[in-house]
XYZ file of C-alpha atoms in Angstrom:
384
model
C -37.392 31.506 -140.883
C -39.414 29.668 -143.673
C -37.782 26.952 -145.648
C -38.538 26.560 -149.844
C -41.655 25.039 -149.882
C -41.709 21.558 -150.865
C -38.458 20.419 -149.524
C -38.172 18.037 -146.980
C -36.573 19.025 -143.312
C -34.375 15.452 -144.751
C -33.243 17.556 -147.419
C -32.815 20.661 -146.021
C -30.942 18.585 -143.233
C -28.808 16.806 -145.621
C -27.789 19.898 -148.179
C -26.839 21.614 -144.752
C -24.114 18.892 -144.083
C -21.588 19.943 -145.760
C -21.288 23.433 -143.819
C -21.669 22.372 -140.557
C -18.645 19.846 -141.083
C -17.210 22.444 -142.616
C -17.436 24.645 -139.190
C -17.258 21.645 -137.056
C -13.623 22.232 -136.064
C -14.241 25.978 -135.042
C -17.415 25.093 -132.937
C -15.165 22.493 -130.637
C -12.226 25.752 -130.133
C -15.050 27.925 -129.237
C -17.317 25.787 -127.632
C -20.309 27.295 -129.186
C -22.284 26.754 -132.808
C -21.134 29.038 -135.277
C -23.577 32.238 -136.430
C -23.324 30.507 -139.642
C -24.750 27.249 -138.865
C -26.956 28.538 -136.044
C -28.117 31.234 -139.224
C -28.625 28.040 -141.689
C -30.563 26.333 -139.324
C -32.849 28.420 -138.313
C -33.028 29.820 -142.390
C -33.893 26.346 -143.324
C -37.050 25.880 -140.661
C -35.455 23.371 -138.983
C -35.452 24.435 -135.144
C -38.944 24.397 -136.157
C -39.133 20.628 -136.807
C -41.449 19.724 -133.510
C -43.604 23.235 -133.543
C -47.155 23.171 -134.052
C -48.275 24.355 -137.542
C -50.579 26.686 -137.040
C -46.932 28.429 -135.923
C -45.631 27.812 -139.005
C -43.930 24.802 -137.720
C -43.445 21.495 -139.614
C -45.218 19.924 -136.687
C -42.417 16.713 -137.564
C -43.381 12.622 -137.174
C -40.788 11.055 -134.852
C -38.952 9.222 -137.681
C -38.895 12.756 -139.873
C -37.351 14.813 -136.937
C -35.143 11.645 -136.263
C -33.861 10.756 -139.538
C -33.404 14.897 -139.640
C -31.015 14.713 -136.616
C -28.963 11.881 -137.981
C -27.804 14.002 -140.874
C -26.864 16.564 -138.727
C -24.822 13.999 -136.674
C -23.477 12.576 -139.234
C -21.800 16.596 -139.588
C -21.337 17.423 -136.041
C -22.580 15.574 -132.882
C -23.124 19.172 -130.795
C -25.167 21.058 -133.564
C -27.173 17.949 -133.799
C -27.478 17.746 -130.253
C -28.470 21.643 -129.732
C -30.884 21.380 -132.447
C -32.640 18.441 -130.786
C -32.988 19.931 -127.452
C -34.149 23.094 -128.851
C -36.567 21.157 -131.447
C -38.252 19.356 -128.059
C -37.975 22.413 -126.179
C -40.333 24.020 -128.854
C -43.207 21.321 -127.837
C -44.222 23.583 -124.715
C -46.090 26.011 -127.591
C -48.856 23.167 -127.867
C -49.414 24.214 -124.428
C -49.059 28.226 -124.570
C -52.000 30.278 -126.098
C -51.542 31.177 -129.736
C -50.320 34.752 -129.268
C -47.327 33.988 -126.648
C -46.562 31.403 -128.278
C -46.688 33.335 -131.541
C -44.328 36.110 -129.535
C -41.795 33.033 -128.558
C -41.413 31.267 -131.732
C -42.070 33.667 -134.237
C -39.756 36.402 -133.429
C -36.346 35.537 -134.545
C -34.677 33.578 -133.946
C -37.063 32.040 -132.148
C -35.551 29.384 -130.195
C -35.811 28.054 -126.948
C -34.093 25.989 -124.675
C -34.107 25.212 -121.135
C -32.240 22.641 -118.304
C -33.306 20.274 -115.787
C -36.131 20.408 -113.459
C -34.720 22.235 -109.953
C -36.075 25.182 -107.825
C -39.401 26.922 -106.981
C -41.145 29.902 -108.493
C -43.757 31.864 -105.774
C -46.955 32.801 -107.194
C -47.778 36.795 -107.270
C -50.488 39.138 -108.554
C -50.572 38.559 -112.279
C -47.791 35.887 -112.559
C -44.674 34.107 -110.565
C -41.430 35.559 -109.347
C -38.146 33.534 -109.436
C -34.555 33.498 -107.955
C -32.918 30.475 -108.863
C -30.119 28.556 -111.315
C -30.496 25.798 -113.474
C -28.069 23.883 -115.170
C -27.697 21.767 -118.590
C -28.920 24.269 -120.988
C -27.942 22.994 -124.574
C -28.361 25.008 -126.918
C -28.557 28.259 -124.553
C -26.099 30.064 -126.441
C -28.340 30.000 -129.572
C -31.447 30.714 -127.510
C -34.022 34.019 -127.280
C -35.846 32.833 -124.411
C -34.909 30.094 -121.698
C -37.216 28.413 -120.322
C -37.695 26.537 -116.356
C -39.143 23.889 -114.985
C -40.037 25.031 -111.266
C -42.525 23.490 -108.335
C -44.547 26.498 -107.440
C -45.194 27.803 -104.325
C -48.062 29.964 -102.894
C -48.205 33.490 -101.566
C -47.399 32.490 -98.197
C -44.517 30.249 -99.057
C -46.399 27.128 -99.012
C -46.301 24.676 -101.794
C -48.914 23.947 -104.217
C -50.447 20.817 -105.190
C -52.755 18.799 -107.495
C -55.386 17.526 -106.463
C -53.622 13.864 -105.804
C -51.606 15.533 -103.787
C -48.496 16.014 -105.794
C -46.280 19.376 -106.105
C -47.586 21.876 -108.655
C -44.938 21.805 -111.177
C -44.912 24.749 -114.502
C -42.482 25.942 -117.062
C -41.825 29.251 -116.725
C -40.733 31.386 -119.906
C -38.720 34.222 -119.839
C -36.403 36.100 -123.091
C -32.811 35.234 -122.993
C -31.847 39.208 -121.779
C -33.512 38.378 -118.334
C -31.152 35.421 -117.193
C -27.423 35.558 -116.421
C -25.415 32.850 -118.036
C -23.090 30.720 -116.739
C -20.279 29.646 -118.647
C -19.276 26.070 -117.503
C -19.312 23.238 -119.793
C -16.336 22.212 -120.230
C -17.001 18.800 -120.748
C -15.064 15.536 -122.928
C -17.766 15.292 -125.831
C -20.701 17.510 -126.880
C -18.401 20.421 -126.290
C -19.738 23.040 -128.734
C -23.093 22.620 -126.982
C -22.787 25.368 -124.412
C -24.685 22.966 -122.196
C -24.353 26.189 -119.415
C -25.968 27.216 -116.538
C -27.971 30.007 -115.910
C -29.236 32.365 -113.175
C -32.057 34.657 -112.827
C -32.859 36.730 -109.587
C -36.288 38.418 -108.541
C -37.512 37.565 -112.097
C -41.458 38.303 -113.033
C -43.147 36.179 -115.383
C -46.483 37.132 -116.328
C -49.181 34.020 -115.752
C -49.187 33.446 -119.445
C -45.634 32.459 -119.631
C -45.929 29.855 -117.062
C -47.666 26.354 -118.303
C -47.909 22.935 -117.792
C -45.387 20.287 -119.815
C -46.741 16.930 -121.026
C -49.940 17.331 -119.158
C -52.565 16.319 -122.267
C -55.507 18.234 -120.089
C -53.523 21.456 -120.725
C -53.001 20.927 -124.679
C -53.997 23.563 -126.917
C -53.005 21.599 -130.277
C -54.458 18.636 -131.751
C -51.534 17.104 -133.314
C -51.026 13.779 -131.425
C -46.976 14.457 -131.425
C -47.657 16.644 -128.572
C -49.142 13.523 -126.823
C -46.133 11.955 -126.862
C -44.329 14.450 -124.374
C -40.849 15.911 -124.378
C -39.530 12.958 -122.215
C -40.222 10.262 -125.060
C -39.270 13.340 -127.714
C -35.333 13.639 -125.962
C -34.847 9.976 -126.222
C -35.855 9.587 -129.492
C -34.088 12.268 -130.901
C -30.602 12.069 -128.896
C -31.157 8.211 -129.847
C -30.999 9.267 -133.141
C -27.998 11.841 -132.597
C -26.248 8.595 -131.544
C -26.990 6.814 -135.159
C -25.551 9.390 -136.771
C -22.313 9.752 -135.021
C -21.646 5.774 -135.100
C -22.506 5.601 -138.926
C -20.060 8.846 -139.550
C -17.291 7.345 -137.500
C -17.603 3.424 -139.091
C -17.917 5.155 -142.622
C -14.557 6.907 -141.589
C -12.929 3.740 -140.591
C -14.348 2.119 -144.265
C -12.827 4.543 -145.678
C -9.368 4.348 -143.610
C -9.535 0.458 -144.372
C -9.659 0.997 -148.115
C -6.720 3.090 -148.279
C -4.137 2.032 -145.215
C -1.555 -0.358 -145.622
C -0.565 -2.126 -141.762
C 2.990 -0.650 -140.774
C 4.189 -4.347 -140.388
C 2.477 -5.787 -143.334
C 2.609 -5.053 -147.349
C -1.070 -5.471 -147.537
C -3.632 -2.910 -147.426
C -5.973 -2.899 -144.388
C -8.977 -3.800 -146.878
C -7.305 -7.150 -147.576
C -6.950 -8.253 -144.053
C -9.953 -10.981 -142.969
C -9.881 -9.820 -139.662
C -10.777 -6.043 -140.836
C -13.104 -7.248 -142.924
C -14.892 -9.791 -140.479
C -15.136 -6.453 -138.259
C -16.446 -4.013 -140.267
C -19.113 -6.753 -141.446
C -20.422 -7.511 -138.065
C -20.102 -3.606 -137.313
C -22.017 -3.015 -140.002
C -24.627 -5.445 -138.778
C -24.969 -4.328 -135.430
C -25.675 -0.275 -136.573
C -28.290 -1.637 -138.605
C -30.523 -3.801 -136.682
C -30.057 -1.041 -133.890
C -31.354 1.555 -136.072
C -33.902 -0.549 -137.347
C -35.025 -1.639 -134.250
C -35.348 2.607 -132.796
C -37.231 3.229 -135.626
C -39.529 0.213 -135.581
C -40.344 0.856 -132.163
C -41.056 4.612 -133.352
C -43.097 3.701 -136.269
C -45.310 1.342 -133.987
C -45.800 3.775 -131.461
C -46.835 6.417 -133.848
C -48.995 4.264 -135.657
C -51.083 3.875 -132.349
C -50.502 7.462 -131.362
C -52.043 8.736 -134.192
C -54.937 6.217 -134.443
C -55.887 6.655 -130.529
C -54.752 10.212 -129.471
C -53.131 8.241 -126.699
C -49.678 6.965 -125.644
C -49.938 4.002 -123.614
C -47.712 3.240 -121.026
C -46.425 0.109 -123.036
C -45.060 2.197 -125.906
C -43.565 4.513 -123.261
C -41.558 1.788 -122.009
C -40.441 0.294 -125.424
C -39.583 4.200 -126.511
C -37.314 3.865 -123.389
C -36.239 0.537 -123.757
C -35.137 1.267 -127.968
C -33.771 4.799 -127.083
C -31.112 3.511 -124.632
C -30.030 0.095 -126.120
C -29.123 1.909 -129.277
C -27.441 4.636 -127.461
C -25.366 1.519 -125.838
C -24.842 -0.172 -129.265
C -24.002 3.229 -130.828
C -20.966 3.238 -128.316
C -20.093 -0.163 -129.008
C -19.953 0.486 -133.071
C -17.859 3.881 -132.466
C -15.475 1.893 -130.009
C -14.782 -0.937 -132.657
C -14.291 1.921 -135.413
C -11.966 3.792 -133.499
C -10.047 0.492 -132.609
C -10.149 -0.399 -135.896
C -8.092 2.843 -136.303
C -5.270 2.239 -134.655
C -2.692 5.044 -133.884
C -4.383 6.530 -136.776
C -7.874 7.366 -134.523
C -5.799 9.429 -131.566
C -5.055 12.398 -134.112
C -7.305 15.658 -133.774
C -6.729 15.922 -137.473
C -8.584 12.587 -137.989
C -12.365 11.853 -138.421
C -12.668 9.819 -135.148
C -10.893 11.170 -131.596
C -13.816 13.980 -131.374
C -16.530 11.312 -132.176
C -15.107 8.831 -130.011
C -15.678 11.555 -127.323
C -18.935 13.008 -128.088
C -20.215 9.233 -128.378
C -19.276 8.817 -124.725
C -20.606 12.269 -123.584
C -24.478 10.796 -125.039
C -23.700 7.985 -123.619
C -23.970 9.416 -120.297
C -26.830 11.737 -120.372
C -30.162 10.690 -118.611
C -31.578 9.089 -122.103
C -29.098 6.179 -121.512
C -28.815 5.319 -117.545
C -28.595 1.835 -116.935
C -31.469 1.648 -114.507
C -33.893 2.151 -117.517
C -33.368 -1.370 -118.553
C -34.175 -2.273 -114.660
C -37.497 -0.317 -114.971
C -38.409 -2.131 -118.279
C -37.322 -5.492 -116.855
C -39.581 -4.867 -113.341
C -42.470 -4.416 -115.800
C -41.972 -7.290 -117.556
C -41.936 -9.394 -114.464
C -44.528 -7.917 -113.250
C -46.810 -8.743 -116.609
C -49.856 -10.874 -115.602
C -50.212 -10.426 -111.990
């Protein structure tokens, strides 16, 4: 589980390219990562991007674990996607006491993953008992424990709460074995995540596999990426996902244009001013969008580190950066595959299964269009 010493998560990232393209076409048929990239990933240290380092973990800065998920977009869009959400997932271990989360994360392969918030968990002697399902588990095919986020309820049934009143809310931690899974993702994009559901019924989980996420009070690690918080984390990293599937997808498209001659026309497609007018303002708009995602990374981090805190403002420009460049990510991959032509429709072709997976981020929670109404409500609301 322990990269060579000395070589970036980048590298590693990059060198690992050329397999997972390589297996790219058997993980859409089966609708699941390979063993051999899910065995190169996890020999190269990198589902260990986000975990603390006293774990052995790189303990990542948000532009290292995002410029790490690019390459692996650039390769395949669901193995970049799976290793993100497991990456994030492996934040909770700031929050778990050293040996559980030792027990998690250090006993291979040691990879979590878990779905969306939904369901309750009643408190017992020594722990919590659960019967419920979740669903949107990427990267739950690759996983040795699954992991739920559950509002808790007391003995007798009723809910607990904070003391401001709101619902008691923990994620629970339990090994892979003890859940059922559900196969049913069948989905247009993203389709070798096994983004499943999964079931568990009468399940015990001892007290110290149930914790608080992004709460800073219950933070066991110092590292200040752990103050950033899984939400921020996602959209960062499936932001980043999105980079890397536009720039594969234009760079196929370059590559078309330099070798396709027009069916009605003697010229090649790299002669033609309006290709070339394209593919320069294309260009254009993938750069300033990655520039801006990682500008508004870099600033935030800066502060971050410097203050142990992350202010609400950064939260909102995270948000802000994360889903325009999801948005223009889309845009770039629609003018490649236009660019295309009959050629882009193809299976056999570099750009039908991007054009898909581009949509399928495009419609996860990290890019809803009401998070440029929150930003916009805050900025009207500035200096009241």
């Amino acid at each position: 589980m322990d990269a060579a010493p000395g070589v970036s998560i980048v590298e590693r990232a990059r060198a690992l390219a050329p397999l997972i393209a390589g297996e790219a076409d058997e993980i859409e048929r089966t609708r699941r990562l390979t063993p051999a990239v899910v065995s190169a990933l996890v020999e190269n240290g990198l589902y260990r991007a986000l975990l603390p380092q006293s774990l052995g973990g790189a303990e990542a800065a948000p532009d290292v674990f995002m410029q790490m998920l690019e390459e692996i977009a650039k390769a395949d869009a669901s193995t970049a996607w799976c290793l993100g959400q497991c990456s994030v997932c492996a934040m909770i271990a700031a929050s778990l006491d050293h040996d559980t989360a030792h027990e998690i994360f250090n006993t291979p392969p040691g990879i979590l993953a878990w779905g969306a918030i939904a369901h309750e968990a009643r408190a017992v002697e020594g722990g919590y008992r659960a019967t419920a399902r979740w669903d949107f588990a990427s990267g739950s095919r690759q996983a040795s424990w699954l992991g739920a986020h559950v509002r808790i309820l007391s003995g007798d049934g009723t809910p607990r709460r904070h003391a401001d009143g709101s619902p008691e809310v923990r994620t629970i931690l339990f090994p892979v074995a003890g859940a059922t899974l559900h196969d049913v993702w069948n989905a247009i994009g993203l389709a070798g995540t096994g983004t499943d559901s999964y079931e568990v019924r009468n399940l015990f989980i001892p007290e110290r596999f149930a914790t608080f996420r992004d709460v800073p009070q219950a933070l066991r690690e110092p590292g200040p990426i752990y103050r950033l918080g899984t939400g921020s984390a996602f959209s960062l990293g499936f932001a980043a996902v999105s980079l890397g599937v536009a720039r594969a997808t234009l760079e196929a498209a370059i590559a078309l244009a330099r070798g396709k001659h027009q069916s009605l026309a003697a010229s090649a497609m790299r002669d033609n001013q309006a290709v070339q007018g394209l593919i320069g303002r294309t260009e254009g708009d993938l750069r300033a969008a990655r520039a801006y995602l990682y500008a508004t990374a870099n600033a935030m981090w800066r502060d971050l580190s410097a203050t142990g805190e992350f202010s609400n403002a950064h939260r909102t420009a995270v948000r802000l950066a994360a889903t325009w460049t999801i948005h223009q990510s889309a845009r770039v991959v629609d003018a490649a595959y236009h660019m295309a032509g009959a050629t882009a429709v193809f299976r056999s072709n570099p750009f039908e299964r991007r054009f898909r997976d581009m949509h399928a981020i495009a419609q996860q929670i990290q890019a809803r269009d009401t998070h440029y109404e929150d930003v916009g409500k805050l900025i009207l609301a500035e200096g009241r």
